[in-house]
Coordinates of C-alpha atoms in Angstrom, one line a residue:
Chain E
M148 CA 70.5 -4.8 96.1
S149 CA 74.2 -4.6 96.3
L150 CA 75.5 -5.4 92.7
P151 CA 77.9 -9.0 92.9
R152 CA 81.1 -8.9 93.0
I153 CA 82.9 -9.3 89.6
G154 CA 86.1 -11.0 88.7
F155 CA 87.7 -10.4 85.5
I156 CA 90.1 -12.7 84.0
G157 CA 91.5 -11.8 80.5
T158 CA 92.4 -8.1 79.9
G159 CA 93.8 -8.4 76.6
L160 CA 91.9 -6.6 73.2
M161 CA 88.2 -7.6 74.0
G162 CA 88.5 -8.0 78.1
L163 CA 90.2 -4.7 78.7
P164 CA 87.0 -2.5 77.1
M165 CA 84.6 -4.7 78.8
A166 CA 86.1 -4.6 82.3
K167 CA 86.2 -1.1 82.1
N168 CA 82.2 -1.0 80.9
L169 CA 81.6 -3.1 83.8
I170 CA 83.3 -0.5 86.4
K171 CA 81.4 2.3 84.6
A172 CA 78.1 0.5 85.2
G173 CA 78.9 1.0 88.7
Y174 CA 80.3 -2.7 89.7
S175 CA 83.3 -3.9 91.4
V176 CA 85.9 -5.6 89.6
C177 CA 88.9 -7.5 90.7
A178 CA 91.3 -8.9 87.9
F179 CA 93.8 -11.4 86.9
N180 CA 95.5 -11.0 83.3
R181 CA 98.8 -13.3 82.6
T182 CA 100.6 -10.3 81.3
A183 CA 100.5 -8.1 84.6
S184 CA 101.3 -4.8 82.6
R185 CA 97.5 -5.3 81.2
M186 CA 96.0 -4.9 84.0
Q187 CA 97.1 -1.1 84.5
P188 CA 94.7 0.7 82.6
L189 CA 91.6 -1.1 85.4
A190 CA 93.7 -0.5 88.4
D191 CA 93.7 3.6 87.6
L192 CA 89.7 3.1 87.4
G193 CA 89.7 1.0 90.7
A194 CA 89.8 -2.3 90.0
K195 CA 91.7 -4.6 92.4
I196 CA 94.3 -6.8 91.0
A197 CA 94.6 -10.6 92.2
G198 CA 98.0 -12.5 91.9
S199 CA 96.0 -15.4 90.2
P200 CA 92.5 -17.2 89.3
K201 CA 92.3 -18.5 92.3
D202 CA 93.0 -15.1 94.1
V203 CA 90.3 -13.5 91.6
A204 CA 87.6 -16.2 92.5
I205 CA 88.1 -15.9 96.5
Q206 CA 87.0 -11.8 95.9
S207 CA 84.2 -12.7 93.2
D208 CA 80.8 -13.4 93.3
I209 CA 80.8 -14.0 89.5
I210 CA 83.8 -14.7 87.5
I211 CA 84.3 -13.7 83.8
T212 CA 86.8 -15.1 81.5
I213 CA 87.8 -14.0 78.2
V214 CA 91.3 -15.8 76.9
S215 CA 92.7 -17.2 73.8
D216 CA 92.1 -20.8 73.4
T217 CA 90.5 -23.8 74.8
P218 CA 93.8 -25.3 77.0
D219 CA 94.0 -21.1 78.6
V220 CA 89.8 -21.5 79.5
Q221 CA 91.0 -24.8 81.0
T222 CA 94.0 -23.3 83.0
V223 CA 92.4 -20.8 84.3
I224 CA 89.5 -22.3 85.5
L225 CA 90.7 -26.0 86.7
G226 CA 95.0 -25.7 86.2
E227 CA 96.9 -25.1 89.7
G228 CA 96.0 -21.7 91.2
G229 CA 92.9 -21.6 89.6
I230 CA 89.3 -20.6 89.9
V231 CA 88.6 -24.4 91.1
E232 CA 90.7 -24.2 94.0
A233 CA 88.5 -21.2 95.9
V234 CA 85.0 -22.1 94.4
R235 CA 81.9 -22.1 96.6
R236 CA 78.7 -22.8 95.7
S237 CA 76.6 -19.9 94.3
M238 CA 78.9 -18.6 92.3
I239 CA 78.6 -17.9 89.2
V240 CA 81.6 -18.3 86.1
I241 CA 80.9 -16.6 82.5
D242 CA 83.2 -17.6 79.9
M243 CA 83.3 -15.2 77.3
S244 CA 86.2 -16.6 75.1
T245 CA 85.4 -19.0 71.9
I246 CA 86.9 -22.1 72.8
S247 CA 85.4 -25.9 72.1
P248 CA 82.0 -26.5 72.9
K249 CA 82.8 -29.8 73.8
V250 CA 85.2 -28.8 76.5
T251 CA 83.0 -26.2 77.6
K252 CA 80.4 -29.2 78.6
Q253 CA 83.4 -31.0 80.6
I254 CA 84.2 -27.8 82.7
A255 CA 81.1 -26.9 83.0
G256 CA 80.2 -30.4 84.1
D257 CA 83.0 -30.3 86.8
L258 CA 82.0 -27.0 88.2
A259 CA 78.5 -28.2 88.6
A260 CA 79.7 -31.3 90.5
R261 CA 81.4 -28.5 92.8
G262 CA 77.9 -26.4 92.9
V263 CA 78.9 -23.7 90.4
E264 CA 76.8 -22.3 87.4
M265 CA 78.7 -21.8 84.6
L266 CA 78.1 -20.4 81.6
D267 CA 79.6 -19.7 77.8
A268 CA 78.7 -16.5 76.5
P269 CA 80.8 -15.7 73.5
V270 CA 80.4 -12.3 71.5
S271 CA 80.8 -10.9 68.0
G272 CA 81.8 -7.4 67.4
G273 CA 85.1 -7.1 67.7
E274 CA 87.5 -4.7 69.6
K275 CA 85.3 -1.8 68.3
G276 CA 81.8 -3.7 69.8
A277 CA 83.9 -4.4 73.2
I278 CA 85.2 -0.6 73.8
E279 CA 81.1 0.8 72.5
G280 CA 79.3 -1.5 74.4
T281 CA 77.9 -3.0 71.7
L282 CA 78.7 -6.1 71.7
S283 CA 76.1 -9.1 70.5
I284 CA 76.3 -12.1 73.2
M285 CA 75.5 -16.2 72.6
V286 CA 74.8 -17.8 75.7
G287 CA 74.7 -21.4 76.6
G288 CA 73.5 -22.5 80.3
K289 CA 70.2 -22.6 82.5
S290 CA 68.0 -19.9 81.5
D291 CA 67.4 -18.5 84.8
V292 CA 71.1 -18.5 85.4
V293 CA 71.6 -16.4 82.0
E294 CA 68.5 -14.1 83.4
S295 CA 70.2 -13.5 86.9
C296 CA 73.5 -12.3 84.9
R297 CA 71.2 -10.2 82.6
P298 CA 72.4 -6.6 83.6
L299 CA 76.0 -8.0 83.6
F300 CA 75.5 -8.9 80.0
M301 CA 74.0 -5.7 79.1
A302 CA 76.9 -3.2 80.5
M303 CA 78.7 -5.0 77.5
G304 CA 76.8 -5.9 75.1
K305 CA 73.3 -4.5 73.5
K306 CA 72.0 -8.0 72.3
L307 CA 72.3 -11.3 74.4
V308 CA 70.6 -14.5 72.7
Y309 CA 69.5 -17.5 74.9
C310 CA 70.7 -20.6 72.7
G311 CA 70.2 -23.2 75.1
T312 CA 72.4 -25.8 77.4
N313 CA 76.2 -25.4 77.9
G314 CA 78.0 -25.2 74.9
Q315 CA 75.4 -24.3 72.9
G316 CA 76.8 -20.3 72.8
Q317 CA 79.9 -21.5 71.6
M318 CA 78.1 -23.6 69.0
V319 CA 76.0 -20.4 67.8
K320 CA 79.6 -18.3 67.6
L321 CA 81.1 -21.6 65.6
C322 CA 78.0 -20.7 62.9
N323 CA 79.1 -17.1 63.4
Q324 CA 82.3 -17.8 62.4
I325 CA 81.5 -20.5 59.5
T326 CA 79.3 -17.2 57.4
I327 CA 82.5 -14.7 58.1
A328 CA 84.8 -16.9 56.3
T329 CA 82.5 -17.9 53.7
N330 CA 81.4 -14.7 52.9
L331 CA 84.7 -13.2 53.1
I332 CA 85.8 -15.9 50.2
A333 CA 82.8 -14.5 48.3
A334 CA 84.1 -10.6 48.6
A335 CA 87.4 -11.6 48.1
E336 CA 86.5 -13.1 44.8
A337 CA 84.2 -10.2 43.4
V338 CA 87.0 -7.7 44.5
T339 CA 89.7 -9.7 42.3
F340 CA 87.4 -10.6 39.5
A341 CA 86.2 -6.8 39.2
K342 CA 89.8 -5.6 39.4
K343 CA 90.7 -8.0 36.8
A344 CA 87.9 -7.2 34.5
G345 CA 89.2 -3.5 34.5
L346 CA 86.2 -2.6 37.0
D347 CA 86.1 0.4 39.5
P348 CA 85.9 -2.3 42.6
H349 CA 84.7 1.0 44.7
T350 CA 81.7 1.0 41.8
M351 CA 80.7 -2.6 41.6
I352 CA 80.4 -3.1 46.1
E353 CA 77.8 0.0 45.1
A354 CA 76.2 -1.7 42.7
V355 CA 75.9 -5.1 44.2
G356 CA 76.2 -4.2 48.0
A357 CA 72.6 -3.3 48.5
G358 CA 71.0 -6.0 46.8
A359 CA 70.9 -9.7 47.1
A360 CA 74.1 -9.7 47.4
G361 CA 75.1 -7.9 50.3
S362 CA 76.9 -8.1 53.7
W363 CA 78.3 -6.8 55.9
V364 CA 81.9 -8.2 54.6
V365 CA 81.7 -7.6 51.5
N366 CA 80.2 -3.8 52.4
V367 CA 82.8 -2.8 55.2
L368 CA 85.6 -5.0 54.3
G369 CA 85.4 -5.0 50.5
P370 CA 86.0 -1.2 50.2
K371 CA 88.9 -2.3 52.6
M372 CA 90.2 -5.4 50.2
A373 CA 90.1 -3.0 47.5
D374 CA 92.3 -0.6 48.8
H375 CA 94.4 -3.0 50.6
D376 CA 94.2 -1.6 54.0
F377 CA 94.8 -4.6 55.7
A378 CA 94.2 -2.8 59.5
P379 CA 93.0 -6.0 61.7
G380 CA 89.3 -5.5 63.0
F381 CA 89.8 -9.4 63.2
M382 CA 93.2 -11.0 63.0
V383 CA 93.8 -14.1 60.4
K384 CA 95.8 -15.8 63.3
L385 CA 92.7 -15.6 65.3
Q386 CA 89.9 -16.0 62.2
Q387 CA 92.1 -19.3 62.0
K388 CA 91.9 -20.2 65.8
D389 CA 88.4 -20.3 65.4
L390 CA 88.0 -22.2 61.8
R391 CA 89.9 -25.0 63.8
L392 CA 87.6 -25.1 66.6
V393 CA 84.7 -24.7 63.8
M394 CA 86.5 -28.3 62.0
Q395 CA 87.1 -29.9 65.0
A396 CA 83.5 -29.5 66.4
A397 CA 82.0 -30.2 62.1
T398 CA 84.0 -33.4 62.7
E399 CA 82.5 -34.6 66.2
L400 CA 79.1 -33.4 65.0
G401 CA 79.4 -35.1 61.3
V402 CA 78.9 -32.2 59.6
S403 CA 80.8 -31.5 56.2
L404 CA 81.8 -27.8 55.6
P405 CA 83.3 -27.3 52.0
G406 CA 83.5 -23.3 52.5
A407 CA 84.5 -23.2 55.7
S408 CA 87.4 -25.9 54.5
L409 CA 88.2 -23.9 51.7
A410 CA 88.1 -20.2 53.4
N411 CA 90.2 -22.4 56.6
Q412 CA 93.3 -23.3 53.5
L413 CA 92.9 -19.7 51.9
F414 CA 94.2 -18.1 55.3
T415 CA 96.6 -21.0 55.4
A416 CA 98.3 -19.7 52.7
V417 CA 97.7 -15.8 54.0
E418 CA 100.1 -17.1 57.0
A419 CA 102.4 -18.4 54.5
D420 CA 103.0 -15.2 53.2
G421 CA 102.8 -13.4 57.0
G422 CA 99.6 -12.3 57.5
G423 CA 98.8 -14.0 60.5
D424 CA 98.4 -10.5 62.4
L425 CA 96.6 -8.6 59.4
G426 CA 93.0 -8.3 59.2
T427 CA 90.7 -11.2 57.2
Q428 CA 90.4 -8.8 54.8
S429 CA 93.7 -9.4 53.7
L430 CA 92.2 -13.2 52.1
V431 CA 91.7 -11.5 48.8
T432 CA 95.6 -11.0 48.8
V433 CA 95.5 -14.8 48.1
L434 CA 93.2 -14.0 44.8
E435 CA 94.9 -12.0 43.6
K436 CA 97.9 -13.7 44.3
L437 CA 96.4 -16.6 42.0
A438 CA 94.8 -13.9 39.6
N439 CA 98.7 -13.2 38.7
I440 CA 98.0 -9.5 40.1
A441 CA 100.7 -7.7 41.0
Chain C
M13 CA 59.6 16.8 23.7
S14 CA 57.4 13.4 23.3
L15 CA 59.0 9.8 25.0
P16 CA 60.8 7.4 22.6
R17 CA 58.4 4.5 21.4
I18 CA 60.0 1.6 23.3
G19 CA 60.2 -2.0 21.5
F20 CA 60.1 -4.6 24.3
I21 CA 61.8 -8.0 23.4
G22 CA 61.1 -11.1 25.7
T23 CA 58.1 -10.9 28.3
G24 CA 59.0 -13.5 30.4
L25 CA 59.2 -13.7 35.0
M26 CA 61.2 -10.3 34.7
G27 CA 60.0 -8.4 31.4
L28 CA 57.1 -9.0 31.1
P29 CA 56.2 -6.5 34.8
M30 CA 59.2 -4.1 33.5
A31 CA 57.2 -3.7 30.4
K32 CA 54.2 -3.1 32.3
N33 CA 55.4 -0.2 34.4
L34 CA 56.9 1.5 31.0
I35 CA 53.1 1.7 30.0
K36 CA 52.4 2.6 33.5
A37 CA 55.2 5.4 32.8
G38 CA 53.7 6.3 29.6
Y39 CA 55.7 5.3 27.0
S40 CA 53.9 3.5 24.3
V41 CA 55.7 -0.3 23.7
C42 CA 55.7 -2.8 20.9
A43 CA 56.5 -6.4 22.3
F44 CA 57.4 -9.5 21.1
N45 CA 58.3 -12.8 22.4
R46 CA 58.7 -16.4 21.7
T47 CA 55.7 -17.7 23.3
A48 CA 52.8 -15.0 22.2
S49 CA 50.4 -15.9 24.8
R50 CA 52.8 -14.1 27.4
M51 CA 52.5 -10.9 25.7
Q52 CA 48.4 -10.9 26.2
P53 CA 48.5 -9.0 29.9
L54 CA 50.4 -6.0 27.7
A55 CA 48.2 -6.1 24.7
D56 CA 45.6 -5.5 27.4
L57 CA 47.4 -2.4 28.5
G58 CA 47.5 -1.1 25.2
A59 CA 50.9 -2.7 24.2
K60 CA 51.6 -3.3 20.2
I61 CA 52.5 -6.9 19.3
A62 CA 54.9 -7.3 17.0
G63 CA 55.5 -10.8 14.8
S64 CA 59.3 -10.4 15.0
P65 CA 61.8 -8.6 16.4
K66 CA 62.6 -7.2 13.0
D67 CA 59.1 -6.0 13.5
V68 CA 59.7 -4.2 16.4
A69 CA 62.8 -2.5 15.7
I70 CA 60.7 -0.9 12.4
Q71 CA 58.1 0.9 15.3
S72 CA 60.7 1.7 17.9
D73 CA 63.4 4.4 18.9
I74 CA 65.0 2.5 21.9
I75 CA 64.9 -1.5 21.9
I76 CA 64.9 -3.3 25.0
T77 CA 65.6 -7.4 24.8
I78 CA 65.4 -9.2 28.1
V79 CA 66.0 -12.7 27.3
S80 CA 67.2 -16.5 29.1
D81 CA 70.8 -16.7 27.8
T82 CA 73.6 -15.8 25.1
P83 CA 72.7 -17.0 22.0
D84 CA 69.0 -15.8 22.7
V85 CA 70.3 -12.4 22.0
Q86 CA 72.4 -12.8 19.5
T87 CA 69.1 -14.4 18.0
V88 CA 66.9 -11.6 18.1
I89 CA 69.8 -8.7 17.7
L90 CA 71.3 -10.6 14.9
G91 CA 69.0 -13.2 13.4
E92 CA 67.1 -13.8 10.9
G93 CA 64.5 -11.7 11.4
G94 CA 66.6 -9.6 14.2
I95 CA 66.6 -6.5 14.8
V96 CA 69.1 -5.4 12.5
E97 CA 67.4 -5.9 9.5
A98 CA 65.8 -2.7 10.4
V99 CA 68.3 -1.0 12.3
R100 CA 68.9 2.6 11.8
R101 CA 70.9 4.8 13.1
S102 CA 70.3 7.1 16.5
M103 CA 68.3 3.3 17.3
I104 CA 70.0 2.4 20.9
V105 CA 69.4 -1.0 21.9
I106 CA 69.6 -2.0 25.9
D107 CA 70.1 -5.7 26.3
M108 CA 68.8 -6.3 29.9
S109 CA 69.7 -10.1 29.8
T110 CA 72.7 -11.6 31.6
I111 CA 75.2 -12.9 29.6
S112 CA 78.5 -13.5 28.0
P113 CA 80.3 -9.8 28.5
K114 CA 82.1 -11.3 25.7
V115 CA 79.5 -12.1 23.4
T116 CA 78.1 -8.2 24.9
K117 CA 81.1 -6.6 23.1
Q118 CA 80.6 -8.2 20.1
I119 CA 77.2 -7.5 19.8
A120 CA 78.0 -3.9 20.5
G121 CA 80.5 -3.4 18.1
D122 CA 78.2 -5.3 15.4
L123 CA 75.8 -2.6 16.3
A124 CA 77.9 0.4 16.5
A125 CA 79.5 -0.3 12.6
R126 CA 75.8 0.3 11.5
G127 CA 75.2 3.3 13.8
V128 CA 73.6 2.1 16.8
E129 CA 74.3 2.4 20.1
M130 CA 74.2 -0.4 22.6
L131 CA 73.6 -0.8 26.6
D132 CA 74.0 -4.0 28.4
A133 CA 71.9 -3.9 31.8
P134 CA 71.4 -6.6 33.4
V135 CA 69.0 -6.3 36.9
S136 CA 68.9 -7.7 40.0
G137 CA 66.1 -7.7 42.8
G138 CA 64.1 -10.6 41.1
E139 CA 60.5 -10.8 39.8
K140 CA 59.7 -8.9 42.9
G141 CA 62.0 -5.8 41.9
A142 CA 60.2 -6.6 38.5
I143 CA 57.0 -5.9 39.7
E144 CA 57.4 -3.1 41.9
G145 CA 59.9 -1.2 39.8
T146 CA 62.7 -1.7 42.1
L147 CA 65.3 -2.8 40.1
S148 CA 69.4 -2.7 40.6
I149 CA 70.4 -1.7 37.0
M150 CA 74.0 -2.1 36.2
V151 CA 75.1 -0.5 33.1
G152 CA 77.4 -0.8 30.7
G153 CA 78.1 1.4 27.4
K154 CA 78.8 5.2 26.9
S155 CA 78.0 7.4 29.5
D156 CA 75.7 10.4 27.6
V157 CA 73.6 7.2 25.9
V158 CA 72.9 5.9 29.5
E159 CA 72.3 9.3 30.8
S160 CA 69.5 10.0 28.0
C161 CA 68.2 6.2 29.0
R162 CA 67.8 7.4 32.4
P163 CA 64.0 8.0 32.5
L164 CA 63.4 4.9 31.2
F165 CA 65.4 3.1 33.4
M166 CA 64.1 4.6 36.2
A167 CA 60.5 3.3 35.3
M168 CA 61.5 -0.1 35.9
G169 CA 64.2 0.4 38.8
K170 CA 65.4 2.4 41.7
K171 CA 69.1 2.5 41.5
L172 CA 70.8 2.9 38.5
V173 CA 74.9 2.6 38.5
Y174 CA 77.1 3.2 35.4
C175 CA 80.0 0.5 35.4
G176 CA 82.1 1.5 32.2
T177 CA 81.9 0.6 28.5
N178 CA 80.1 -1.8 26.6
G179 CA 80.1 -5.4 28.7
Q180 CA 81.1 -3.9 32.1
G181 CA 77.7 -3.8 33.2
Q182 CA 77.6 -7.8 32.7
M183 CA 80.6 -8.1 34.6
V184 CA 78.8 -6.5 37.6
K185 CA 75.9 -8.3 37.0
L186 CA 78.9 -11.4 37.3
C187 CA 80.5 -9.9 40.1
N188 CA 76.9 -9.9 42.0
Q189 CA 76.1 -13.6 41.3
I190 CA 79.9 -14.6 42.5
T191 CA 78.7 -13.2 45.7
I192 CA 75.7 -14.5 45.8
A193 CA 76.7 -17.3 45.1
T194 CA 79.3 -18.2 47.8
N195 CA 77.0 -16.2 50.8
L196 CA 74.9 -19.0 49.7
I197 CA 77.0 -22.0 50.7
A198 CA 77.8 -19.8 54.2
A199 CA 74.0 -19.6 54.8
A200 CA 73.5 -23.5 54.2
E201 CA 76.8 -24.6 56.0
A202 CA 75.7 -22.2 59.0
V203 CA 72.0 -23.9 59.2
T204 CA 73.0 -27.6 58.8
F205 CA 75.9 -27.1 61.4
A206 CA 72.9 -25.7 63.6
K207 CA 70.3 -28.2 63.2
K208 CA 73.2 -31.4 63.5
A209 CA 74.4 -29.1 66.7
G210 CA 70.9 -29.4 67.9
L211 CA 70.3 -25.9 67.8
D212 CA 67.4 -24.0 66.6
P213 CA 68.4 -22.4 62.8
H214 CA 65.9 -19.5 63.9
T215 CA 67.8 -19.0 66.8
M216 CA 71.0 -19.3 65.3
I217 CA 70.2 -16.6 62.4
E218 CA 69.2 -14.1 64.9
A219 CA 72.0 -14.6 66.9
V220 CA 74.4 -14.1 64.1
G221 CA 72.3 -12.0 61.4
A222 CA 72.5 -8.6 62.5
G223 CA 77.0 -8.2 62.9
A224 CA 79.7 -9.3 61.1
A225 CA 78.3 -12.1 59.9
G226 CA 74.9 -10.7 58.3
S227 CA 74.1 -10.9 54.7
W228 CA 70.7 -10.3 52.6
V229 CA 71.0 -14.1 52.2
V230 CA 71.5 -15.7 55.4
N231 CA 68.6 -13.1 56.8
V232 CA 66.0 -13.7 54.1
L233 CA 67.2 -17.0 53.2
G234 CA 68.1 -18.7 56.1
P235 CA 65.0 -18.7 57.6
K236 CA 63.8 -20.8 54.3
M237 CA 66.3 -23.0 54.4
A238 CA 66.0 -23.8 58.2
D239 CA 62.0 -24.6 57.3
H240 CA 63.2 -26.6 54.2
D241 CA 60.5 -23.7 52.1
F242 CA 61.9 -23.4 48.8
A243 CA 59.7 -21.8 46.1
P244 CA 61.7 -19.9 44.1
G245 CA 62.2 -16.1 44.4
F246 CA 65.4 -17.0 41.6
M247 CA 65.8 -20.8 40.6
V248 CA 68.9 -22.8 40.5
K249 CA 69.0 -23.7 37.6
L250 CA 69.3 -19.9 36.2
Q251 CA 71.8 -19.7 39.0
Q252 CA 73.8 -22.1 37.0
K253 CA 73.5 -20.4 34.0
D254 CA 74.9 -17.1 35.8
L255 CA 77.7 -19.5 37.2
R256 CA 78.7 -20.8 33.9
L257 CA 78.3 -17.3 32.3
V258 CA 81.1 -16.6 35.8
M259 CA 83.6 -19.4 35.1
Q260 CA 83.3 -18.4 31.0
A261 CA 84.3 -15.1 32.2
A262 CA 86.9 -15.6 35.1
T263 CA 88.5 -18.3 32.8
E264 CA 88.6 -15.6 30.2
L265 CA 90.2 -13.3 32.5
G266 CA 92.0 -15.3 34.2
V267 CA 90.8 -15.3 37.5
S268 CA 90.4 -18.2 40.0
L269 CA 87.3 -18.6 42.2
P270 CA 87.2 -21.1 44.1
G271 CA 84.1 -20.3 46.0
A272 CA 81.9 -19.8 43.0
S273 CA 83.4 -23.0 41.6
L274 CA 82.5 -25.1 44.2
A275 CA 78.9 -23.4 44.4
N276 CA 78.7 -24.9 41.0
Q277 CA 79.2 -28.1 41.8
L278 CA 77.1 -28.1 45.0
F279 CA 74.3 -27.0 42.9
T280 CA 74.9 -29.5 40.3
A281 CA 74.1 -31.8 43.2
V282 CA 70.8 -30.3 43.8
E283 CA 70.2 -30.5 40.2
A284 CA 71.5 -34.1 40.1
D285 CA 68.2 -34.6 42.6
G286 CA 65.6 -32.8 40.4
G287 CA 66.0 -29.4 42.4
G288 CA 66.3 -27.4 39.3
D289 CA 63.3 -25.6 39.6
L290 CA 63.4 -24.8 43.5
G291 CA 64.5 -21.8 44.8
T292 CA 68.3 -21.2 45.2
Q293 CA 68.2 -21.8 48.9
S294 CA 67.8 -25.4 48.4
L295 CA 71.2 -25.6 48.7
V296 CA 71.1 -26.7 52.4
T297 CA 69.9 -29.9 51.0
V298 CA 72.9 -30.8 49.9
L299 CA 74.9 -30.0 53.2
E300 CA 72.4 -31.7 54.6
K301 CA 72.7 -34.9 52.3
L302 CA 76.4 -34.6 53.1
A303 CA 76.2 -34.7 57.2
N304 CA 73.1 -37.5 57.1
I305 CA 70.2 -35.6 58.2
A306 CA 67.1 -37.2 57.1

């Protein structure tokens, strides 16, 4: 059985290494990216380069999209020159961006009306996970469609969790962002308190990180907070984009999220200080500012 | 070299199994507890039973205190019939309660004036860690005194972190409580959001718990939140006591802790609903109430 031809739309920080992993796994890839120069590394590996999402669709059986935000997904799928202009029955569209669950359901409905299956499959694990092929992938859609795409997912990630119907992958991704955002407050407050108390914050993290206070955030980002190493694993402006999705979905669902809302507000202070491109661990600077730490 | 004679004051949920582990390790123990009946299991193992903290001091070289709150420590050490009435030079007092770092420093000063060394050595790991001898111990005081007591600590715990001068063990313990409290908000919000979004919260935890959103709280207490299993590992009322210590110390240090403060307020709502004796994972009930989940 020959492998399906893969269309890949969005070759940014995450998309580029993910597409590379597909090529390494033996898939033929046809790519499109708004900024064309970013596709060159894929062309060098033998990928075809398309002039539009529609062009991608013409040459592909399964199309993956991983772009910045909700309107970008709408544009590449439903807009002018979009995938929808070349859809065929039995085609599958997999959106791996993090976008609105509600809009995801709408797009899935539009595609279903044309006989096209959609999966929402946002990821966690960051650029490092994308490069190493160790992403966690949270998938919503029909379970048999998910299963048919499992080999494809496994070329990009190491963990695939089936979350439910269309949009439920996005909902789980938002739970992921809710948890990280509030865990960041926890770590930033502990580090700031430790500094002000005259403690070595690294000693503090060693003492608390292995027990009930332990988290990926405190153990991995806590030391960076202590050292003011703000090189981005995940940028503040992207965390804010995701928190806006969280707050919008929470309002639609009728869920009050005081912790995530607080994180959203504190990150606004990081952005006000010009820190949008810093890693999320820079949240500590807000707490330090409030504590009058120079 | 014969082992030092150990005095043990406070044989509650934590103190009783800790004292048992000392006896198992070969130490002779002389115990005191306000509620005398709680000492019987120690007497059965051969411990001496004293009539007052002073009585304990007369028969001991090193005295461990682990009682409820700051005033209790002041009473057993400095009050009428307290340790101070029988202190001798070269005696060591180790307070393993979680209390005010500021008062800890004051007590250490009072004892130092009488030639007695004090260590603050609060623990994490809960009743389970106390029973199994796997506590993490955060110690403040003179480092040579800490080293002289290492075998004693290792009979009760598996990890000993030296944090600095008197009161710094308590400060690190407060960092531990800051982190746990805010991580609890994170997990409770994710579980509530998941339920309201029609997700299986266990699937959500499986998807997010292994990556950057992972924490001891979400992985261990998240499933209990999802199932409304509120049997206490650590009671809300004790978390609140510790958060009061956190807020008091933060005020003294001039550190603003919006996340820990929010946790404090949300736990007040749990207490208002009669949940003070529940486990801290019952925080989820507040979020569910706000989201109108029956």
